[in-house]
Short mmCIF file of C-alpha atoms in Angstrom, two decimals:
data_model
loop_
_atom_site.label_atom_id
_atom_site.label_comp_id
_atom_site.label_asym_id
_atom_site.label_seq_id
_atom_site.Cartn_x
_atom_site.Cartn_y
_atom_site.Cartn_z
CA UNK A 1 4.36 4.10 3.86
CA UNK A 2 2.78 1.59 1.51
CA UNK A 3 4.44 0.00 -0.93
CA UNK A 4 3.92 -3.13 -3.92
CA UNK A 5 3.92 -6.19 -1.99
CA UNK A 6 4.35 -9.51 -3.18
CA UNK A 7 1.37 -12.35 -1.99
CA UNK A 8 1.56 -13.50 1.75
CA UNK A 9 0.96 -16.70 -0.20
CA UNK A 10 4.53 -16.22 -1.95
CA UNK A 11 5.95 -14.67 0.89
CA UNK A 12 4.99 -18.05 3.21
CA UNK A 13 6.19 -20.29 -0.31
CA UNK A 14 9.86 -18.97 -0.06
CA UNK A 15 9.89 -18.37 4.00
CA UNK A 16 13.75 -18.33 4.43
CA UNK A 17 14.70 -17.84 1.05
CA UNK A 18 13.10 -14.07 0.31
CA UNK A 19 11.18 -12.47 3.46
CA UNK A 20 12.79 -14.02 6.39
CA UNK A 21 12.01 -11.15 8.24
CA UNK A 22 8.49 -10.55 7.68
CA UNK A 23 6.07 -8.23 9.47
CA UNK A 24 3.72 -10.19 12.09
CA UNK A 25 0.75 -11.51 10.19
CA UNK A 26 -2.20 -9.84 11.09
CA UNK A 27 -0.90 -6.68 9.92
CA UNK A 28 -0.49 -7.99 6.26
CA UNK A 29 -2.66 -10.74 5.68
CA UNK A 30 -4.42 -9.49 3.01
CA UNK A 31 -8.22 -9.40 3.42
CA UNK A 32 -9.75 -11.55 0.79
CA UNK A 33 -7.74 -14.33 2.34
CA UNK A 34 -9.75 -14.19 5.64
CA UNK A 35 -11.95 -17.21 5.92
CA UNK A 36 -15.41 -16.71 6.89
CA UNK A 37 -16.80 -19.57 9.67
CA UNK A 38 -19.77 -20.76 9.90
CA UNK A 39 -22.21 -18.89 11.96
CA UNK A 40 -23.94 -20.34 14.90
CA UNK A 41 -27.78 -21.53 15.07
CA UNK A 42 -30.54 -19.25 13.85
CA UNK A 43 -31.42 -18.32 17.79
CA UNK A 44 -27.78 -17.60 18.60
CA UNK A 45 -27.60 -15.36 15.46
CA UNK A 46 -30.70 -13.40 16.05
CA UNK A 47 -29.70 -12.58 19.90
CA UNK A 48 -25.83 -12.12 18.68
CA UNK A 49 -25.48 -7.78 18.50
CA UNK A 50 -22.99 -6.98 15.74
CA UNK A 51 -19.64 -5.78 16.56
CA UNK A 52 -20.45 -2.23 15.63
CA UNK A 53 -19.00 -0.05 18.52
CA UNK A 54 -21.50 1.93 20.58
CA UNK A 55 -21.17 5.58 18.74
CA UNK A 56 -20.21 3.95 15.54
CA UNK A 57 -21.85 3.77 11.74
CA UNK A 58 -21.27 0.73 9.76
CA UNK A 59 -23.20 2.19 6.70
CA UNK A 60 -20.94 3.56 4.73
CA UNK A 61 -23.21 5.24 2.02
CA UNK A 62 -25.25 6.69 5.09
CA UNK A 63 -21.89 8.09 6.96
CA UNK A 64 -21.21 10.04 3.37
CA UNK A 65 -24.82 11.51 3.67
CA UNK A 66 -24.07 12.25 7.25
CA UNK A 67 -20.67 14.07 6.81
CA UNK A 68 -22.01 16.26 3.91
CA UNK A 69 -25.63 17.64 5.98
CA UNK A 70 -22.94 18.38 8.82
CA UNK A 71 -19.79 19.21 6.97
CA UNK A 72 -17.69 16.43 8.42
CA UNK A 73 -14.73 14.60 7.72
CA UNK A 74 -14.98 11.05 7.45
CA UNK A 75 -12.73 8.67 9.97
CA UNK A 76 -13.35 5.11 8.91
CA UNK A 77 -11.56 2.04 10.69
CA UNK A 78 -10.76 -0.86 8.88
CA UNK A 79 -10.78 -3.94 11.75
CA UNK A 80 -10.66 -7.72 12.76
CA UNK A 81 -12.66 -7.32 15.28
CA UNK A 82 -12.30 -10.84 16.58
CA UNK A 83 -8.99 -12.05 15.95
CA UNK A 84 -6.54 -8.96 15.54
CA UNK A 85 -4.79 -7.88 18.70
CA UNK A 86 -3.49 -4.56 17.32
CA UNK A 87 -6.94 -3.88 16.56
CA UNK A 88 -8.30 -5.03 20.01
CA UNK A 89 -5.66 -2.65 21.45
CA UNK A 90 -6.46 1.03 19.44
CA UNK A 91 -10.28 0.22 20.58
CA UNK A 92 -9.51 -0.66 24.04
CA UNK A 93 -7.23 2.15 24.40
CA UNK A 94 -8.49 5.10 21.78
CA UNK A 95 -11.76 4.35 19.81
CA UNK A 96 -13.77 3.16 22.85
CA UNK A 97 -12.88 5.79 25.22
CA UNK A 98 -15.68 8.28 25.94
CA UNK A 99 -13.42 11.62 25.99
CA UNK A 100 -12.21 10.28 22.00
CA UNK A 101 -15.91 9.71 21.31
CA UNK A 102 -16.73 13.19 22.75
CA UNK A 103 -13.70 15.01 20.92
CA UNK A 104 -14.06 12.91 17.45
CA UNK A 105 -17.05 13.36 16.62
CA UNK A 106 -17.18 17.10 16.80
CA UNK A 107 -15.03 17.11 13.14
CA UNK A 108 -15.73 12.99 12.32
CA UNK A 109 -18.52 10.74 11.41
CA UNK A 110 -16.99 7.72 12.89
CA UNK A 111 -17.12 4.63 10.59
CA UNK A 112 -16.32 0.67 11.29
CA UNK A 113 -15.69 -1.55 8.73
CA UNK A 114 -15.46 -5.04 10.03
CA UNK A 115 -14.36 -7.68 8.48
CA UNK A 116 -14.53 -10.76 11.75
CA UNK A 117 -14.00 -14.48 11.15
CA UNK A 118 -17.72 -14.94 12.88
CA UNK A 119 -19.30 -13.39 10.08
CA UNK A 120 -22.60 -13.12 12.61
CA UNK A 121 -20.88 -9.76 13.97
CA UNK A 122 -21.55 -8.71 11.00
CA UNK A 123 -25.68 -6.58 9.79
CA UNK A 124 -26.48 -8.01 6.71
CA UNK A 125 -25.58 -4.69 4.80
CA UNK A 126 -22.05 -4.76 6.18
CA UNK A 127 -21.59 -8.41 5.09
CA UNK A 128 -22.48 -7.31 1.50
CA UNK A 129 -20.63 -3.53 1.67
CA UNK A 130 -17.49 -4.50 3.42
CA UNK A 131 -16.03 -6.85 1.15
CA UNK A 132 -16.37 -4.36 -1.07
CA UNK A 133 -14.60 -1.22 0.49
CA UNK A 134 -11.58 -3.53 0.97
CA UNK A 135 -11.14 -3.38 -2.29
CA UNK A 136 -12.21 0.08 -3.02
CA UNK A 137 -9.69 1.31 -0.41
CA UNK A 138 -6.94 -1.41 -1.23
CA UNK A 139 -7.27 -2.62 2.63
CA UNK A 140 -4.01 -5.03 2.97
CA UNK A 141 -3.93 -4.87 6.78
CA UNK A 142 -5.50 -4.22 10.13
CA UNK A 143 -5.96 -1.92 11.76
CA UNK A 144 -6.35 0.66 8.79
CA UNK A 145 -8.04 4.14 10.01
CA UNK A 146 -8.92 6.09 6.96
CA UNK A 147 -9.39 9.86 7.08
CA UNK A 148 -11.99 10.78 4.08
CA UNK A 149 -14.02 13.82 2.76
CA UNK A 150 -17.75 13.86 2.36
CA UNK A 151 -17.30 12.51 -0.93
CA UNK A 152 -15.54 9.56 0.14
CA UNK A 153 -11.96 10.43 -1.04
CA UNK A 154 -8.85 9.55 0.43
CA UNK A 155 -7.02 12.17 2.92
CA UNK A 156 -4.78 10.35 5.33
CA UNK A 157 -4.07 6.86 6.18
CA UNK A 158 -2.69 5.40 9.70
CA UNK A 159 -3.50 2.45 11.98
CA UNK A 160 -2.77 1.67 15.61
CA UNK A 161 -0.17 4.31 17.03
CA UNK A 162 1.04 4.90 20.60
CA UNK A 163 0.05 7.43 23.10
CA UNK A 164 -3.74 6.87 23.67
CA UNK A 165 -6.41 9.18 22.75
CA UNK A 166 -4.62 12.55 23.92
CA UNK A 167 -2.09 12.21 21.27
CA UNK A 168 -4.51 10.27 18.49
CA UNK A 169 -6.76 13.60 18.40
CA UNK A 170 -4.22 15.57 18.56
CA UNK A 171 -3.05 13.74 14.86
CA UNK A 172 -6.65 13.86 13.83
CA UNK A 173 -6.67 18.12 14.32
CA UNK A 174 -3.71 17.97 12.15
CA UNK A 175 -5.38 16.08 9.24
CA UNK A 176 -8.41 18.57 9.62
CA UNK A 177 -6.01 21.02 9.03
CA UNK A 178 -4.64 19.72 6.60
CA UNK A 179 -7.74 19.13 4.86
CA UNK A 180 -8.67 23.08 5.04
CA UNK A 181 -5.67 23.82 3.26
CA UNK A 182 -6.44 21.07 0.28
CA UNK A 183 -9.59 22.91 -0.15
CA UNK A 184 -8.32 26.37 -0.06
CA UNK A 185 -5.96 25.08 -3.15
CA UNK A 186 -9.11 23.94 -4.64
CA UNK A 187 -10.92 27.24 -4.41
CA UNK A 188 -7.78 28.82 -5.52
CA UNK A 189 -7.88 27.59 -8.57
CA UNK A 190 -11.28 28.07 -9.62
CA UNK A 191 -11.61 30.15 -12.94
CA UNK A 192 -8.41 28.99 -14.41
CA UNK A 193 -8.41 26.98 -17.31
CA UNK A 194 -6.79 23.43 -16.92
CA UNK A 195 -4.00 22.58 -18.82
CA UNK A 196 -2.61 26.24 -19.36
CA UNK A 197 0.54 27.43 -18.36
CA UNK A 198 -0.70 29.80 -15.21
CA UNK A 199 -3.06 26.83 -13.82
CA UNK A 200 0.12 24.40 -13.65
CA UNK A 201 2.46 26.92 -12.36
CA UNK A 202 -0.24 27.83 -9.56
CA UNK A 203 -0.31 23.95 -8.88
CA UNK A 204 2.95 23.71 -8.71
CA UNK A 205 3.53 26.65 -5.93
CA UNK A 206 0.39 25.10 -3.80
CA UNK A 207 1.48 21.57 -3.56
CA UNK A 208 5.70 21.26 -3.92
CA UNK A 209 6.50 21.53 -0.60
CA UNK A 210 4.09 18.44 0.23
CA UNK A 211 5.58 15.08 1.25
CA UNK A 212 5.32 12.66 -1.76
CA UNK A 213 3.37 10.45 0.94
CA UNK A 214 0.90 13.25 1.25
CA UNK A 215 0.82 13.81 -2.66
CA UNK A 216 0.40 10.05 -3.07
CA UNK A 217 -2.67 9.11 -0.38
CA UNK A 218 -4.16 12.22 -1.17
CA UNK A 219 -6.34 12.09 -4.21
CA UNK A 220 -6.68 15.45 -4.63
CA UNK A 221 -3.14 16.36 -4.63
CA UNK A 222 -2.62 13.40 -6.88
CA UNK A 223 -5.10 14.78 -9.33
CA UNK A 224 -2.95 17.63 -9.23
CA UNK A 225 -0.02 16.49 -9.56
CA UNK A 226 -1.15 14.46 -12.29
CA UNK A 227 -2.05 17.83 -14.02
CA UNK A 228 1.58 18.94 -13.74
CA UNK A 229 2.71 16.02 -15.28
CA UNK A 230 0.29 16.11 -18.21
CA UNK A 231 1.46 19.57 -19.12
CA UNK A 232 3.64 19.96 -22.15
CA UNK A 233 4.59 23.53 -22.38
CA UNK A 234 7.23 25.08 -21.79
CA UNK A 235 9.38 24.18 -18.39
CA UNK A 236 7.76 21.11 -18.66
CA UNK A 237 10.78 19.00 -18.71
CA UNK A 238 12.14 20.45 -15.81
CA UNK A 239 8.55 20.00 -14.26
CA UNK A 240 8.15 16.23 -14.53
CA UNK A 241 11.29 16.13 -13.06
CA UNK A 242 10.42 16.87 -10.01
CA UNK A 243 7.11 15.05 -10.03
CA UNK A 244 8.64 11.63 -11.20
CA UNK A 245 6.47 9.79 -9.44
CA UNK A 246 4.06 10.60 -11.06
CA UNK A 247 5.65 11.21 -14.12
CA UNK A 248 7.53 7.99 -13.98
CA UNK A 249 6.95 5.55 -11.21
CA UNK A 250 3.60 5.30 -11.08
CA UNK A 251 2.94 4.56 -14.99
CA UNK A 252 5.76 1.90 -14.73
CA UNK A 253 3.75 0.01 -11.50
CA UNK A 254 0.15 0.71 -13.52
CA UNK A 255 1.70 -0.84 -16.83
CA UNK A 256 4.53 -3.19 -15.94
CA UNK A 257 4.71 -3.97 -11.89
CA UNK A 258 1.59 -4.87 -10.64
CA UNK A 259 0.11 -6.71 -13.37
CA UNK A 260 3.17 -8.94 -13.61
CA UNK A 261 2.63 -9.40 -9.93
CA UNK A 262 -0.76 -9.83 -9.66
CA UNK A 263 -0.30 -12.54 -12.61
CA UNK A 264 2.52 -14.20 -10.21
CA UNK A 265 0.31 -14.19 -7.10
CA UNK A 266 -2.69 -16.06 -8.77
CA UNK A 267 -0.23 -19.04 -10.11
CA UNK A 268 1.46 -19.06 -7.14
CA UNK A 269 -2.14 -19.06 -5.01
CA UNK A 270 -3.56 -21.74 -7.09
CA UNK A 271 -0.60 -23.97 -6.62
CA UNK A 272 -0.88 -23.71 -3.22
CA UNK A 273 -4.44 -24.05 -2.47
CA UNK A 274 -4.73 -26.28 0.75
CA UNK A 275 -1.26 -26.64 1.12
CA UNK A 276 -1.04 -23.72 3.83
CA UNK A 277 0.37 -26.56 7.17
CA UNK A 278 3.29 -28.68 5.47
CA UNK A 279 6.11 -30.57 7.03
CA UNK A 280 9.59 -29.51 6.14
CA UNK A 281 9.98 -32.43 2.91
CA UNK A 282 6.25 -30.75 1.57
CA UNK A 283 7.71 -27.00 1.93
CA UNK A 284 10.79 -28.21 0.23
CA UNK A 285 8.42 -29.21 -3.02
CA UNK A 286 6.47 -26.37 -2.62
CA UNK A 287 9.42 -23.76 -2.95
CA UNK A 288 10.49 -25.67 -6.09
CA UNK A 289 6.98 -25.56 -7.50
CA UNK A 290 7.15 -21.88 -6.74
CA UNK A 291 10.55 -21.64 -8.98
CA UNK A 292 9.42 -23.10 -11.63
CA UNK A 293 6.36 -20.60 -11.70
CA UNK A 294 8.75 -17.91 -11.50
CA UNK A 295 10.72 -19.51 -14.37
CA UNK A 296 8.17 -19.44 -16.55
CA UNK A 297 7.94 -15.85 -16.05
CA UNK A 298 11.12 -15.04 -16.07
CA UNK A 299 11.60 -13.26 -19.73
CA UNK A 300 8.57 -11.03 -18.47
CA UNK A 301 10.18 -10.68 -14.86
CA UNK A 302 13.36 -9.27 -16.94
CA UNK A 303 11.39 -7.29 -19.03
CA UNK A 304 9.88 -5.57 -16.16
CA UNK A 305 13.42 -4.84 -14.64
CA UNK A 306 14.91 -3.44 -17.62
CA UNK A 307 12.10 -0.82 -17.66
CA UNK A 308 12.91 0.09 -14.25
CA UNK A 309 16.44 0.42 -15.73
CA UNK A 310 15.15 3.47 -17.54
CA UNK A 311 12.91 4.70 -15.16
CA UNK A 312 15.65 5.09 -12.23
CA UNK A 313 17.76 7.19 -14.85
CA UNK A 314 15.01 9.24 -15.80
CA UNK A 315 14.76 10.39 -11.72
CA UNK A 316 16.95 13.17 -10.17
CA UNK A 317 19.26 11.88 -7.30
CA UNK A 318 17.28 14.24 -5.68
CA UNK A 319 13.66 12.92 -5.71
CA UNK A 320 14.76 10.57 -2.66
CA UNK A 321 11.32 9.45 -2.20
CA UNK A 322 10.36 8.43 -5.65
CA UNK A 323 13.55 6.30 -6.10
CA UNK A 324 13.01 4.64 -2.87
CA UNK A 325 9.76 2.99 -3.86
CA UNK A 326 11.68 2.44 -7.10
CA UNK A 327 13.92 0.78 -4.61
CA UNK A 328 11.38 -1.22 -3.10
CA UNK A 329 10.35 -2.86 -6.37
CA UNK A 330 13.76 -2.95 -7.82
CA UNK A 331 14.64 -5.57 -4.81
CA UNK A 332 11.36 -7.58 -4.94
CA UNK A 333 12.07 -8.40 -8.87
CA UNK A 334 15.80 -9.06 -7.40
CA UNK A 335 14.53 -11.74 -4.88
CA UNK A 336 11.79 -13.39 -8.10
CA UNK A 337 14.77 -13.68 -10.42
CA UNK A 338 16.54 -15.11 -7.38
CA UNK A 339 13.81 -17.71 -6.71
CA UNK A 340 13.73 -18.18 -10.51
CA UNK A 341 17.15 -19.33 -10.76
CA UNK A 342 18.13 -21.02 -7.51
CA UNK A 343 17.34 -24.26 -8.67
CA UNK A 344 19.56 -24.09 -11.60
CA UNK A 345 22.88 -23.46 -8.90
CA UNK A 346 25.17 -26.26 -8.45
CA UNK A 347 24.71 -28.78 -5.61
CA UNK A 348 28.03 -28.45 -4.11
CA UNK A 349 31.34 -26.33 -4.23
CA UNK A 350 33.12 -28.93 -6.27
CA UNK A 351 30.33 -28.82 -9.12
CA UNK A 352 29.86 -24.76 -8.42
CA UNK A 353 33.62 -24.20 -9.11
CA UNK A 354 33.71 -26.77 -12.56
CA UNK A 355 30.32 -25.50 -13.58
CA UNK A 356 31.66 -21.69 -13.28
CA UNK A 357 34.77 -22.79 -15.23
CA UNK A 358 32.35 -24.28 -17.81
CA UNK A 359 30.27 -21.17 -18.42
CA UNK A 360 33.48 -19.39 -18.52
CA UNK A 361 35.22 -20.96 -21.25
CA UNK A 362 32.02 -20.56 -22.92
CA UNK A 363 31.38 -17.01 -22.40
CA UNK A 364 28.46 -17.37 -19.91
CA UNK A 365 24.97 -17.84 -19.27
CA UNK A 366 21.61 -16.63 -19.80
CA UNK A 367 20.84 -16.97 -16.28
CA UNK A 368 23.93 -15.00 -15.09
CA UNK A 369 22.88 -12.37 -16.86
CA UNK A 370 18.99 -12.78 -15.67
CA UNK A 371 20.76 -12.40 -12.20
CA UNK A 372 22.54 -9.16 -13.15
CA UNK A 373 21.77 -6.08 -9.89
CA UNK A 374 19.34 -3.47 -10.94
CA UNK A 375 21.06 -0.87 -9.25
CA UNK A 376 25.00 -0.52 -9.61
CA UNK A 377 27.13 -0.70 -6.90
CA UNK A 378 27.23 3.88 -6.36
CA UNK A 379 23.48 3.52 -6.81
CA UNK A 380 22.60 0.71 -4.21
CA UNK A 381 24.58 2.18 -1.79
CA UNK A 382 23.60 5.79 -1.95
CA UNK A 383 19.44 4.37 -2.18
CA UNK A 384 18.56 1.77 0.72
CA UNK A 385 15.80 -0.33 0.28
CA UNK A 386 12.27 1.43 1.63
CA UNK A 387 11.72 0.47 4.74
CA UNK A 388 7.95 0.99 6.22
CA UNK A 389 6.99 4.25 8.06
CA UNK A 390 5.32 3.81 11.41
CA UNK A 391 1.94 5.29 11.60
CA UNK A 392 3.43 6.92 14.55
CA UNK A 393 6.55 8.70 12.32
CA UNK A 394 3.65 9.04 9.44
CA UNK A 395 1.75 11.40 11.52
CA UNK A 396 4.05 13.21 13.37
CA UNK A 397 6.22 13.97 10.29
CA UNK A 398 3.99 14.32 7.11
CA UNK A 399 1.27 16.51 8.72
#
């Protein structure tokens, strides 16, 4: 399931302090932080082949013309083709196996979007489209397999998963199914005028009993949700209730959480620019440097949390999914302000216990209050942090 994450760069910064346990790198590190090295001599280049699998498009715009003269779906895999092992692994045992070639493309235009340190691999168009797709698609790890219409819009979303090609088609029938039942929705509606009362309660019939996972990297059943949500009429309380995601969430991270954490990861990227192998002394100075970047931020990084006060009480205890990626962000702004403020703690019991005493007798400090949970205790305990969704359990559970 994908969630807000913070920089790898801020994540490396405060290694011990915030993400101890981290996921392995190649599966995070996000893609515009992937140096390019220098290709070989002229000769070497013009004999290199790219490292386009046999069977495989890496035109993009002509896969799109492809899939809509033969009314195919769209399976396009995001790789490292010469440095990520997971990668290396769903070609050697899925993508590059004739029977999954055979099978695929009977519903798929098959799609690779490489993005190699020896940039050589890469045709000339793909160096100037793939950069670009990363971003299009929000690519923050590899392997990412795509599932996409004709059109180029967003179905389904997994990666490497277990079980060889037998069990990877038989996911990939499941999203065609599942993609025959978007469009019937679509044709479904046709004739009804949007924003009225029968449209949205037709919506809502079609698409509540879908996973908010399959809501959310669906862009048609966002689009309709969305419609839901912008509805004002009568019910419509009760309505954005149970799309509060949408309703809720998802404004909050637009307006509030990721800017504020975009801003965070370019300060914190500048100030670390070349500073990527230090000794223990150098990380030391780096993870105050990193504090006193969050400091600076900090009335903003409180600002941000007090809205997601009022978002959680705005969602019903029984939109589980929505408050765990309210969850998820709740406990990232919980480990900033911690960052923030770690500098200012005492250096040893004896000065923690006077300087406690202290801001007792004088009623307290700003930073206590900085430091304050998001959640109560009930709330924390009933709501666990999000944890990420295999692409196996993604599959085999939301279609």
């Amino acid at each position: 399931m994908k969630k807000p994450i913070l920089s790898i760069a801020l994540a490396v910064s405060l290694a011990g302090t915030l993400f101890a346990d981290s996921t392995p790198a190649e599966t995070i590190v996000p893609a515009e932080k992937i140096a390019a090295t220098e290709p070989g001599s002229d000769a070497a280049t013009e004999a290199q082949q790219t490292s386009t699998p046999a069977g495989w498009l890496d035109d993009f715009a002509e896969a799109k013309k492809l899939a809509k003269k033969e009314n195919k779906l769209l399976l396009v895999d995001f790789s490292g083709s010469d440095w990520c092992s997971w990668c290396k692994r769903l070609d050697e045992e899925v993508f590059s196996k004739p029977e999954f070639l055979e099978a695929a493309k009977k519903s798929f235009v098959l799609v690779f979007i490489d993005t190699p340190h020896d940039q050589s691999l890469l045709s000339e168009q793909a160096k100037k489209q793939n950069p670009k797709l990363l971003e299009q698609f929000k690519i923050e790890g590899f392997p990412t397999v795509l599932i996409l219409n004709a059109d180029g819009k967003r179905l389904a979303e997994t990666g490497y998963r277990s079980g060889g090609v037998e069990n990877y088609l038989k996911a990939l029938a499941e999203v065609t199914d599942f993609s025959k039942k978007i469009s019937s929705i679509k044709s479904g509606l046709k004739g009804l005028e949007r924003g009225t009362a029968k449209r949205v309660k037709k919506i809502h019939e079609a698409i509540k009993n879908f996973t908010l996972e399959q809501q959310r990297e669906n862009e048609d059943l966002a689009n309709l949700a969305n419609e839901v949500v912008a509805y004002n009429g009568e019910g419509s309380e009760e309505l954005h209730a149970q799309y509060s995601y949408f309703a809720f969430v998802k404004p909050f991270q637009d307006k509030y959480f990721v800017p504020l954490t975009k801003k965070l990861n370019e300060k914190i990227e500048a100030a670390l620019q070349g500073k990527e192998d230090l000794g223990p002394e150098a990380k030391e100075a780096v993870r105050k440097k990193v504090a006193e970047i969050l400091k600076e931020s900090l009335p903003q990084i409180i600002e941000c949390r007090d809205k997601l006060l009022e978002i959680v009480k705005k969602i019903p205890k029984e939109q589980t999914e929505a408050l765990e990626i309210v969850t998820s962000m709740a406990t990232q702004l919980e480990y900033i302000i911690k960052a923030a403020t770690e500098n200012d703690k005492p250096a040893d019991n004896n000065a923690a216990t006077d300087g406690n005493k202290a801001d007792d007798s004088n009623g307290g400090g700003d930073d206590e209050k900085a430091a304050e949970p998001v959640f109560d205790d009930d709330t924390a305990a009933s709501y666990e942090a999000e944890e990420e969704v295999s692409d196996e359990e993604f599959f085999s559970e939301d279609f």
